[in-house]
Amino acid sequence: MSYYFAKTLSCDFDEAVNRTMEALKAAGFGIISEIDVKETLKKKIDVDFRPYRILGACNPRMAYEALNIEDKVGTMLPCNVIIQDTGGGEIEVAAIDPLASMQAIGNPTLLETAKRVRSMLESVVDGL
């Protein structure tokens, strides 16, 4: 089992970020963090890096459900979605597979919640 799923888009980077954010919002996810990796690496260690953004996506209802099942699951939240320029006019959008990450916890009830979140995130990525 892979720990992520992805789709390649043919558009510019900013458009891919905007489309991804809008699709996540439409699916009930809020963006609770956003990291511009390119900018951060330049600022912190003075290196050039390709355009790469990490979005911390959270569906409040699913997070609430998961936290009620397993109180330490917050160490694995939010669901990260990345957008990166892979060159040649292509942008990759990849999302964590919450089912893969939650298997480490070993709680079957939590896995059912993770399956639903996975389905939601897969729909977002597939729909881009």
PDB file of C-alpha atoms in Angstrom:
ATOM      1  CA  MET A   1       0.000   0.000   0.000  1.00  0.00           C
ATOM      2  CA  SER A   2       1.337   3.423  -0.933  1.00  0.00           C
ATOM      3  CA  TYR A   3       1.276   6.158   1.688  1.00  0.00           C
ATOM      4  CA  TYR A   4      -0.081   8.759  -0.750  1.00  0.00           C
ATOM      5  CA  PHE A   5      -2.065   9.222  -3.934  1.00  0.00           C
ATOM      6  CA  ALA A   6      -1.322  11.798  -6.611  1.00  0.00           C
ATOM      7  CA  LYS A   7      -2.336  13.400  -9.854  1.00  0.00           C
ATOM      8  CA  THR A   8      -0.322  15.382 -12.392  1.00  0.00           C
ATOM      9  CA  LEU A   9      -1.770  18.622 -13.725  1.00  0.00           C
ATOM     10  CA  SER A  10      -0.765  20.672 -16.766  1.00  0.00           C
ATOM     11  CA  CYS A  11      -1.095  24.226 -15.485  1.00  0.00           C
ATOM     12  CA  ASP A  12       1.004  26.776 -13.683  1.00  0.00           C
ATOM     13  CA  PHE A  13       1.917  26.302 -10.038  1.00  0.00           C
ATOM     14  CA  ASP A  14      -0.274  29.062  -8.575  1.00  0.00           C
ATOM     15  CA  GLU A  15      -3.291  27.789 -10.502  1.00  0.00           C
ATOM     16  CA  ALA A  16      -2.677  24.281  -9.138  1.00  0.00           C
ATOM     17  CA  VAL A  17      -2.467  25.626  -5.577  1.00  0.00           C
ATOM     18  CA  ASN A  18      -5.690  27.591  -5.997  1.00  0.00           C
ATOM     19  CA  ARG A  19      -7.546  24.705  -7.632  1.00  0.00           C
ATOM     20  CA  THR A  20      -6.421  22.335  -4.888  1.00  0.00           C
ATOM     21  CA  MET A  21      -7.441  24.704  -2.098  1.00  0.00           C
ATOM     22  CA  GLU A  22     -10.857  25.288  -3.660  1.00  0.00           C
ATOM     23  CA  ALA A  23     -11.432  21.559  -4.189  1.00  0.00           C
ATOM     24  CA  LEU A  24     -10.491  20.809  -0.583  1.00  0.00           C
ATOM     25  CA  LYS A  25     -12.832  23.504   0.694  1.00  0.00           C
ATOM     26  CA  ALA A  26     -15.666  22.227  -1.503  1.00  0.00           C
ATOM     27  CA  ALA A  27     -15.170  18.756   0.018  1.00  0.00           C
ATOM     28  CA  GLY A  28     -15.460  20.108   3.572  1.00  0.00           C
ATOM     29  CA  PHE A  29     -11.778  20.512   4.400  1.00  0.00           C
ATOM     30  CA  GLY A  30     -10.341  23.659   5.894  1.00  0.00           C
ATOM     31  CA  ILE A  31      -6.760  24.697   5.226  1.00  0.00           C
ATOM     32  CA  ILE A  32      -5.310  25.125   8.699  1.00  0.00           C
ATOM     33  CA  SER A  33      -1.676  25.482   7.656  1.00  0.00           C
ATOM     34  CA  GLU A  34       0.220  26.388   4.533  1.00  0.00           C
ATOM     35  CA  ILE A  35       3.982  26.073   4.128  1.00  0.00           C
ATOM     36  CA  ASP A  36       5.797  27.539   1.145  1.00  0.00           C
ATOM     37  CA  VAL A  37       8.784  25.190   1.188  1.00  0.00           C
ATOM     38  CA  LYS A  38      10.662  27.056  -1.557  1.00  0.00           C
ATOM     39  CA  GLU A  39      10.433  30.343   0.345  1.00  0.00           C
ATOM     40  CA  THR A  40      11.207  28.756   3.715  1.00  0.00           C
ATOM     41  CA  LEU A  41      14.324  26.962   2.479  1.00  0.00           C
ATOM     42  CA  LYS A  42      15.592  30.131   0.816  1.00  0.00           C
ATOM     43  CA  LYS A  43      15.034  32.144   3.961  1.00  0.00           C
ATOM     44  CA  LYS A  44      16.379  29.596   6.450  1.00  0.00           C
ATOM     45  CA  ILE A  45      19.314  27.946   4.670  1.00  0.00           C
ATOM     46  CA  ASP A  46      19.724  30.042   1.503  1.00  0.00           C
ATOM     47  CA  VAL A  47      19.078  27.260  -1.007  1.00  0.00           C
ATOM     48  CA  ASP A  48      17.014  27.351  -4.161  1.00  0.00           C
ATOM     49  CA  PHE A  49      14.253  24.768  -4.384  1.00  0.00           C
ATOM     50  CA  ARG A  50      11.443  24.116  -6.826  1.00  0.00           C
ATOM     51  CA  PRO A  51       7.971  25.512  -6.091  1.00  0.00           C
ATOM     52  CA  TYR A  52       6.594  23.221  -3.371  1.00  0.00           C
ATOM     53  CA  ARG A  53       3.664  23.933  -1.085  1.00  0.00           C
ATOM     54  CA  ILE A  54       2.354  21.880   1.835  1.00  0.00           C
ATOM     55  CA  LEU A  55      -1.294  22.362   2.781  1.00  0.00           C
ATOM     56  CA  GLY A  56      -2.531  21.081   6.128  1.00  0.00           C
ATOM     57  CA  ALA A  57      -6.120  20.063   5.382  1.00  0.00           C
ATOM     58  CA  CYS A  58      -8.616  19.243   8.101  1.00  0.00           C
ATOM     59  CA  ASN A  59     -12.227  18.164   7.976  1.00  0.00           C
ATOM     60  CA  PRO A  60     -13.506  19.234  11.417  1.00  0.00           C
ATOM     61  CA  ARG A  61     -16.186  16.532  11.647  1.00  0.00           C
ATOM     62  CA  MET A  62     -13.765  13.758  10.750  1.00  0.00           C
ATOM     63  CA  ALA A  63     -11.098  15.158  13.081  1.00  0.00           C
ATOM     64  CA  TYR A  64     -13.603  15.308  15.935  1.00  0.00           C
ATOM     65  CA  GLU A  65     -14.660  11.737  15.273  1.00  0.00           C
ATOM     66  CA  ALA A  66     -11.051  10.516  15.162  1.00  0.00           C
ATOM     67  CA  LEU A  67     -10.098  12.391  18.348  1.00  0.00           C
ATOM     68  CA  ASN A  68     -13.013  10.809  20.181  1.00  0.00           C
ATOM     69  CA  ILE A  69     -11.862   7.360  19.070  1.00  0.00           C
ATOM     70  CA  GLU A  70      -8.162   7.865  19.794  1.00  0.00           C
ATOM     71  CA  ASP A  71      -7.042  10.929  21.752  1.00  0.00           C
ATOM     72  CA  LYS A  72      -3.390  10.853  20.545  1.00  0.00           C
ATOM     73  CA  VAL A  73      -4.378  10.780  16.857  1.00  0.00           C
ATOM     74  CA  GLY A  74      -3.803  14.540  16.856  1.00  0.00           C
ATOM     75  CA  THR A  75      -0.111  13.739  16.456  1.00  0.00           C
ATOM     76  CA  MET A  76      -0.987  12.597  12.933  1.00  0.00           C
ATOM     77  CA  LEU A  77      -3.304  15.452  11.983  1.00  0.00           C
ATOM     78  CA  PRO A  78      -3.902  17.362   9.726  1.00  0.00           C
ATOM     79  CA  CYS A  79      -3.934  15.530   6.403  1.00  0.00           C
ATOM     80  CA  ASN A  80      -1.095  16.951   4.342  1.00  0.00           C
ATOM     81  CA  VAL A  81      -1.520  17.707   0.669  1.00  0.00           C
ATOM     82  CA  ILE A  82       1.468  18.800  -1.392  1.00  0.00           C
ATOM     83  CA  ILE A  83       1.681  20.696  -4.646  1.00  0.00           C
ATOM     84  CA  GLN A  84       5.047  20.621  -6.391  1.00  0.00           C
ATOM     85  CA  ASP A  85       6.460  21.696  -9.728  1.00  0.00           C
ATOM     86  CA  THR A  86       7.926  18.556 -11.272  1.00  0.00           C
ATOM     87  CA  GLY A  87       9.220  20.371 -14.369  1.00  0.00           C
ATOM     88  CA  GLY A  88       8.198  20.366 -17.989  1.00  0.00           C
ATOM     89  CA  GLY A  89       5.025  22.321 -17.278  1.00  0.00           C
ATOM     90  CA  GLU A  90       3.674  19.646 -14.959  1.00  0.00           C
ATOM     91  CA  ILE A  91       2.504  20.083 -11.391  1.00  0.00           C
ATOM     92  CA  GLU A  92       1.965  17.143  -9.068  1.00  0.00           C
ATOM     93  CA  VAL A  93      -0.674  17.202  -6.343  1.00  0.00           C
ATOM     94  CA  ALA A  94      -0.273  14.441  -3.757  1.00  0.00           C
ATOM     95  CA  ALA A  95      -2.226  13.709  -0.583  1.00  0.00           C
ATOM     96  CA  ILE A  96      -1.455  11.508   2.367  1.00  0.00           C
ATOM     97  CA  ASP A  97      -3.396   8.266   2.460  1.00  0.00           C
ATOM     98  CA  PRO A  98      -4.898   8.499   5.950  1.00  0.00           C
ATOM     99  CA  LEU A  99      -5.654   4.788   5.935  1.00  0.00           C
ATOM    100  CA  ALA A 100      -1.955   3.988   5.508  1.00  0.00           C
ATOM    101  CA  SER A 101      -0.912   6.333   8.314  1.00  0.00           C
ATOM    102  CA  MET A 102      -3.654   5.263  10.740  1.00  0.00           C
ATOM    103  CA  GLN A 103      -2.755   1.582  10.400  1.00  0.00           C
ATOM    104  CA  ALA A 104       0.210   2.298  12.669  1.00  0.00           C
ATOM    105  CA  ILE A 105      -2.224   2.968  15.526  1.00  0.00           C
ATOM    106  CA  GLY A 106      -3.890  -0.433  15.299  1.00  0.00           C
ATOM    107  CA  ASN A 107      -7.427   0.683  16.190  1.00  0.00           C
ATOM    108  CA  PRO A 108     -10.034  -0.909  13.856  1.00  0.00           C
ATOM    109  CA  THR A 109     -12.660   1.729  14.683  1.00  0.00           C
ATOM    110  CA  LEU A 110     -10.230   4.491  13.713  1.00  0.00           C
ATOM    111  CA  LEU A 111      -9.506   2.701  10.440  1.00  0.00           C
ATOM    112  CA  GLU A 112     -13.163   3.025   9.480  1.00  0.00           C
ATOM    113  CA  THR A 113     -12.947   6.800   9.923  1.00  0.00           C
ATOM    114  CA  ALA A 114      -9.658   6.855   7.988  1.00  0.00           C
ATOM    115  CA  LYS A 115     -11.332   4.989   5.103  1.00  0.00           C
ATOM    116  CA  ARG A 116     -13.966   7.698   4.826  1.00  0.00           C
ATOM    117  CA  VAL A 117     -11.358  10.481   4.922  1.00  0.00           C
ATOM    118  CA  ARG A 118      -9.316   8.616   2.311  1.00  0.00           C
ATOM    119  CA  SER A 119     -12.334   8.470   0.018  1.00  0.00           C
ATOM    120  CA  MET A 120     -12.899  12.196   0.449  1.00  0.00           C
ATOM    121  CA  LEU A 121      -9.265  13.074  -0.289  1.00  0.00           C
ATOM    122  CA  GLU A 122      -9.097  10.702  -3.268  1.00  0.00           C
ATOM    123  CA  SER A 123     -12.175  12.398  -4.728  1.00  0.00           C
ATOM    124  CA  VAL A 124     -10.512  15.793  -4.330  1.00  0.00           C
ATOM    125  CA  VAL A 125      -7.283  14.718  -6.025  1.00  0.00           C
ATOM    126  CA  ASP A 126      -9.051  12.757  -8.780  1.00  0.00           C
ATOM    127  CA  GLY A 127     -11.320  15.730  -9.494  1.00  0.00           C
ATOM    128  CA  LEU A 128      -8.503  18.202 -10.095  1.00  0.00           C
TER     129      LEU A 128
END
